[in-house]
XYZ file of C-alpha atoms in Angstrom:
396
model
C 93.523 -14.373 110.030
C 90.414 -12.408 110.965
C 87.339 -12.285 108.763
C 86.236 -9.003 107.219
C 83.348 -8.777 109.684
C 85.788 -9.227 112.576
C 88.075 -6.639 111.002
C 85.212 -4.165 110.848
C 84.392 -4.735 114.522
C 88.049 -4.463 115.486
C 88.321 -1.198 113.551
C 85.341 0.160 115.436
C 86.792 -0.964 118.757
C 90.136 0.696 118.035
C 88.447 3.918 116.972
C 86.189 3.880 120.035
C 89.157 3.252 122.278
C 90.866 6.290 120.829
C 87.790 8.479 121.192
C 89.008 10.243 124.306
C 92.232 11.132 122.495
C 90.649 12.010 119.192
C 87.691 13.991 120.490
C 89.412 17.291 119.829
C 90.802 16.243 116.456
C 87.625 15.740 114.420
C 87.743 17.282 110.970
C 85.914 20.643 110.780
C 82.604 20.886 108.916
C 80.432 23.768 107.791
C 77.272 23.890 109.884
C 73.835 23.423 108.360
C 70.340 22.758 109.674
C 67.623 20.135 109.276
C 65.726 22.697 107.205
C 68.727 23.019 104.889
C 68.954 19.248 104.603
C 65.296 18.963 103.644
C 65.703 21.275 100.650
C 69.335 20.600 99.725
C 70.339 20.528 96.059
C 73.447 18.965 94.547
C 75.040 20.411 91.384
C 72.244 22.982 91.580
C 69.910 20.374 90.108
C 66.706 18.826 91.373
C 65.743 15.157 91.526
C 69.297 13.803 91.421
C 68.397 11.711 94.450
C 65.404 10.738 96.539
C 65.055 9.279 100.014
C 63.242 6.019 100.636
C 61.056 7.542 103.337
C 59.557 10.062 100.905
C 56.001 9.442 99.671
C 56.194 6.726 97.051
C 54.145 8.836 94.625
C 57.067 11.257 94.347
C 59.743 8.572 94.071
C 61.660 9.115 90.837
C 60.268 10.121 87.494
C 57.384 8.782 85.498
C 58.456 6.134 82.980
C 58.669 7.618 79.473
C 56.656 6.512 76.492
C 59.412 4.169 75.332
C 58.763 1.896 78.316
C 55.013 1.641 77.985
C 55.239 -1.632 76.094
C 57.218 -4.828 76.449
C 58.642 -6.686 79.454
C 59.923 -4.845 82.513
C 62.870 -6.261 84.465
C 64.309 -4.930 87.707
C 67.724 -6.073 88.990
C 68.558 -5.346 92.650
C 72.199 -5.878 93.686
C 72.953 -6.168 97.395
C 75.950 -5.269 99.495
C 78.503 -7.824 100.623
C 82.044 -6.441 100.333
C 84.379 -8.858 98.600
C 81.436 -11.210 98.100
C 80.504 -8.964 95.197
C 82.701 -11.390 93.265
C 79.662 -13.682 93.346
C 77.520 -11.083 91.591
C 80.225 -10.445 89.009
C 80.420 -14.168 88.306
C 76.640 -14.532 88.078
C 76.325 -11.687 85.572
C 79.106 -13.063 83.392
C 77.718 -16.586 83.568
C 74.238 -15.300 82.806
C 75.597 -13.696 79.636
C 77.184 -17.006 78.639
C 73.864 -18.785 79.224
C 72.293 -16.407 76.709
C 69.266 -15.562 78.874
C 70.335 -12.278 80.481
C 67.793 -9.514 79.827
C 68.392 -5.834 79.258
C 67.234 -4.471 82.598
C 64.709 -1.677 82.823
C 65.945 -0.710 86.293
C 69.181 -1.599 88.101
C 69.820 -0.696 91.738
C 72.991 -1.265 93.747
C 73.999 -1.035 97.393
C 77.615 -1.018 98.632
C 79.555 -3.560 96.534
C 76.349 -3.815 94.493
C 76.728 -0.086 93.847
C 80.141 -0.765 92.333
C 78.681 -3.508 90.133
C 75.509 -1.669 89.126
C 76.835 0.626 86.338
C 78.513 -2.308 84.579
C 75.416 -4.487 84.957
C 73.296 -1.616 83.633
C 75.412 -1.220 80.503
C 75.288 -4.930 79.787
C 77.615 -7.687 78.553
C 79.991 -5.235 76.858
C 81.326 -4.516 80.358
C 81.549 -8.127 81.540
C 85.329 -8.255 81.116
C 85.736 -5.063 83.149
C 83.520 -6.419 85.900
C 85.533 -9.635 86.004
C 88.763 -7.656 86.250
C 87.533 -5.543 89.168
C 86.773 -8.619 91.267
C 89.408 -11.138 90.176
C 92.552 -9.258 89.065
C 93.782 -8.611 92.611
C 93.148 -4.879 92.532
C 90.427 -5.180 95.199
C 92.901 -6.724 97.641
C 94.678 -3.365 97.823
C 91.582 -1.605 99.177
C 92.514 -2.515 102.723
C 95.903 -0.894 103.139
C 97.804 -1.275 106.353
C 95.505 0.256 108.970
C 96.691 3.585 110.299
C 96.181 4.662 113.877
C 96.793 8.213 112.646
C 93.823 7.857 110.301
C 91.659 6.775 113.213
C 93.026 9.461 115.510
C 93.087 12.464 113.182
C 90.859 11.339 110.333
C 87.521 9.559 109.918
C 88.415 5.965 109.092
C 90.978 3.355 110.060
C 91.859 2.846 106.392
C 92.185 5.641 103.886
C 89.795 5.768 100.935
C 92.398 6.739 98.340
C 92.505 3.242 96.835
C 88.712 3.006 96.685
C 88.412 6.334 94.907
C 91.226 5.394 92.523
C 89.497 2.096 91.756
C 86.271 3.874 90.823
C 88.063 6.557 88.795
C 90.015 3.913 86.890
C 86.869 2.454 85.349
C 84.352 5.295 85.400
C 85.061 8.027 82.836
C 83.138 10.404 80.608
C 82.683 7.722 77.933
C 80.953 5.493 80.463
C 78.744 8.355 81.623
C 77.809 9.123 78.034
C 76.725 5.501 77.538
C 74.663 5.606 80.746
C 73.071 8.913 79.737
C 72.106 7.427 76.372
C 70.358 4.485 78.039
C 68.733 6.802 80.583
C 67.239 8.799 77.704
C 65.557 5.583 76.549
C 63.762 5.321 79.888
C 66.058 2.997 81.816
C 67.044 3.764 85.419
C 70.341 3.235 87.250
C 70.079 3.753 91.018
C 72.806 3.666 93.659
C 72.151 3.797 97.406
C 74.077 5.674 100.091
C 73.347 6.428 103.739
C 73.181 10.114 104.686
C 74.590 10.042 108.209
C 73.527 13.602 109.012
C 69.841 12.849 108.417
C 70.004 9.054 109.024
C 68.152 8.531 105.745
C 68.614 6.168 102.833
C 69.484 8.170 99.719
C 68.738 6.742 96.272
C 70.759 8.497 93.586
C 69.473 8.677 90.019
C 72.782 8.027 88.280
C 71.279 8.440 84.817
C 70.209 11.984 85.633
C 73.699 12.724 86.941
C 75.281 11.219 83.813
C 73.162 13.276 81.426
C 74.536 16.532 82.914
C 77.811 15.605 81.134
C 80.139 17.985 83.019
C 83.384 17.282 84.918
C 81.464 18.078 88.119
C 78.865 15.456 87.238
C 81.602 12.877 86.652
C 83.121 13.714 90.026
C 79.725 13.363 91.746
C 79.037 10.076 89.958
C 82.337 8.687 91.224
C 81.771 10.050 94.731
C 78.353 8.392 94.984
C 79.772 5.039 93.897
C 82.604 5.317 96.434
C 80.228 6.500 99.171
C 77.942 3.516 98.640
C 80.879 1.204 99.441
C 82.452 3.319 102.219
C 81.951 1.145 105.291
C 81.867 3.445 108.338
C 85.000 3.464 110.519
C 86.799 1.195 108.025
C 86.747 3.850 105.261
C 86.221 7.601 105.617
C 82.817 8.915 104.493
C 82.373 10.788 101.245
C 81.606 14.469 101.701
C 79.218 15.664 98.993
C 78.815 19.378 98.250
C 75.270 20.675 98.580
C 73.424 23.990 98.862
C 70.167 25.194 100.399
C 68.782 28.566 101.384
C 72.003 30.264 100.281
C 74.038 28.043 102.575
C 76.826 25.882 101.129
C 77.795 22.756 103.061
C 78.825 19.131 102.711
C 76.610 16.136 103.395
C 78.235 13.054 104.946
C 77.460 9.878 102.984
C 78.568 6.319 103.793
C 77.821 2.726 102.819
C 74.224 2.269 101.673
C 74.154 -1.066 103.484
C 74.027 0.739 106.839
C 70.338 1.389 106.261
C 69.397 -0.822 103.279
C 71.220 -4.126 102.521
C 69.365 -4.297 99.189
C 66.924 -1.909 97.472
C 63.705 -3.262 95.984
C 62.021 0.164 95.748
C 58.673 1.399 97.119
C 55.800 -0.752 95.900
C 53.978 2.221 94.386
C 56.930 2.942 92.093
C 56.913 -0.553 90.608
C 53.132 -0.586 90.401
C 53.201 2.753 88.605
C 55.599 1.276 86.057
C 53.251 -1.676 85.697
C 50.294 0.621 85.125
C 52.072 2.198 82.172
C 53.220 -1.095 80.687
C 49.929 -2.582 79.602
C 49.946 -6.352 79.750
C 53.718 -6.508 80.158
C 55.519 -9.180 82.119
C 57.220 -7.666 85.179
C 60.128 -9.597 86.681
C 62.134 -8.766 89.794
C 65.649 -10.226 90.044
C 67.401 -9.977 93.427
C 71.103 -10.809 93.474
C 72.381 -11.122 97.053
C 76.158 -10.954 97.358
C 76.017 -12.787 100.657
C 74.594 -15.803 102.441
C 70.975 -15.486 103.532
C 70.249 -18.921 104.988
C 70.599 -19.179 108.732
C 73.383 -21.487 109.802
C 74.762 -22.970 112.987
C 78.134 -21.802 114.213
C 79.765 -22.333 117.595
C 80.781 -18.760 118.352
C 84.019 -18.332 120.338
C 83.413 -16.602 123.652
C 85.383 -13.486 122.780
C 84.291 -9.872 122.334
C 85.362 -9.570 118.687
C 83.795 -12.878 117.623
C 80.536 -12.177 119.444
C 80.266 -8.681 117.972
C 81.084 -9.946 114.468
C 78.482 -12.700 114.679
C 75.889 -10.264 116.020
C 76.605 -7.802 113.203
C 76.288 -10.545 110.596
C 73.019 -11.687 112.168
C 71.527 -8.192 111.983
C 72.420 -7.880 108.289
C 71.064 -11.333 107.514
C 67.802 -10.657 109.355
C 67.310 -7.329 107.562
C 67.999 -8.956 104.210
C 65.608 -11.835 104.830
C 62.874 -9.424 105.907
C 63.235 -7.475 102.645
C 63.146 -10.716 100.652
C 59.931 -11.901 102.338
C 58.247 -8.514 101.835
C 59.301 -8.347 98.192
C 58.151 -11.901 97.541
C 54.760 -11.194 99.088
C 54.435 -8.044 96.986
C 55.404 -9.914 93.799
C 52.983 -12.745 94.554
C 50.068 -10.349 95.163
C 50.681 -8.603 91.851
C 51.588 -11.653 89.782
C 55.138 -10.396 89.174
C 58.049 -12.720 88.594
C 60.231 -13.190 91.698
C 63.785 -14.440 91.163
C 66.429 -14.717 93.872
C 70.039 -15.881 93.893
C 72.519 -15.870 96.764
C 75.623 -17.617 98.061
C 74.757 -21.041 99.437
C 75.618 -21.517 103.086
C 77.866 -24.453 102.167
C 80.304 -22.253 100.223
C 83.511 -21.906 102.301
C 83.951 -18.516 103.938
C 87.147 -16.574 103.518
C 89.731 -17.133 106.217
C 91.217 -13.656 105.828
C 89.923 -10.137 105.339
C 87.631 -11.406 102.580
C 89.413 -9.356 99.924
C 91.900 -12.121 99.327
C 92.282 -12.565 95.554
C 92.183 -16.364 95.599
C 88.907 -16.303 97.569
C 87.334 -13.764 95.236
C 88.372 -15.734 92.163
C 86.885 -18.879 93.652
C 83.640 -17.097 94.483
C 83.497 -15.503 91.030
C 83.890 -18.917 89.395
C 81.222 -20.374 91.673
C 78.757 -17.651 90.623
C 79.745 -17.990 86.971
C 79.263 -21.770 86.931
C 75.867 -21.518 88.640
C 74.590 -18.933 86.186
C 76.026 -20.626 83.107
C 73.952 -23.736 83.812
C 70.801 -21.622 84.062
C 69.969 -23.155 87.434
C 70.737 -20.230 89.700
C 67.395 -18.574 90.468
C 65.039 -19.679 93.207
C 61.416 -18.576 93.150
C 60.850 -18.260 96.895
C 62.915 -16.929 99.822
C 64.727 -19.453 102.017
C 62.848 -21.118 104.915
C 62.545 -19.116 108.090
C 64.574 -21.376 110.336
C 67.639 -23.627 110.271
C 65.698 -26.901 110.182
C 63.929 -28.197 107.105
C 60.609 -28.088 108.936
C 60.495 -24.287 109.152
C 57.912 -22.039 107.558
C 58.130 -21.860 103.772
C 56.326 -19.863 101.134
C 54.457 -22.052 98.658
C 55.937 -21.811 95.185
C 52.507 -22.465 93.675
C 51.514 -18.946 94.713
C 53.631 -17.435 91.938
């Protein structure tokens, strides 16, 4: 059986091979310009999302009065596909350990974007989170691949199951609960990649939730699905927007294409810190993946080489973000906490969405968190050997 990474590469290869046949069959889109994109509004509302390349001073809203005292905690959930079962297990185990905080800010990318609303709302949604990743429902996300989808559509697999999965758990009651917490000054952020502009979009899900209309619920669901819509494997999510009297659809895909995990612009966190006088600020980064470099004898085949290269790019990007975030936390005397899948945990031998694998990974994350010994205070060393460069833990 091929791994999920190999499946992704194979999907891309099949779609590329069909390009000459499918070139005339692309789905029509309404035209819009870069100027439209720069001023686009969704649901005729402002500040529903920001882009990470905007000036940090304009990134999201000012924290309200209710957050100007007490500890500040920021949970960042990474992408990782089926490996999100690790994050689900960690959160449930953390609840059991009795040390899980009520997060001030939660961000999610890809599978982390699916987890984020449940993590934001707290232990009351632990059972739901466990069900999503261990009941077997996730295994149905990868239907039998369709050449017709690749030829006449925009993904080898349809996204019907993914959208149904999101709609099954995200309803108006959930949005009302998120809106209530948002009103208290807490932030829920989900990341997508805007393919038209090649920018990383950060959606303020609390602002969307507080609109409380059927259209807002639909957008909330679309953003969650978009964040996990791996290009070529799943079709993108087309999100209605308007600018300069022009109505069009933006094309959004997996947030992990541009940001494997979101730890926010430094100025945003510092601004929060400036308002929270004397508060303890802790950053928790939950990586639903392996981040330690490992040795693997790569078979000399196109698919295996491409899959290994793709995994290496993601791992390098993730490690870079971890080092930068650690350095930032150390300079500002913030708490830095990191958890990830150890390189010794057996990889899935199938697509990765195999139920038995996800249950095993969930239990692994749960057991680690339940013991309380699941956070490390520094990123992993920068090479495979034990003699590689390491950050000194005494700097925290």
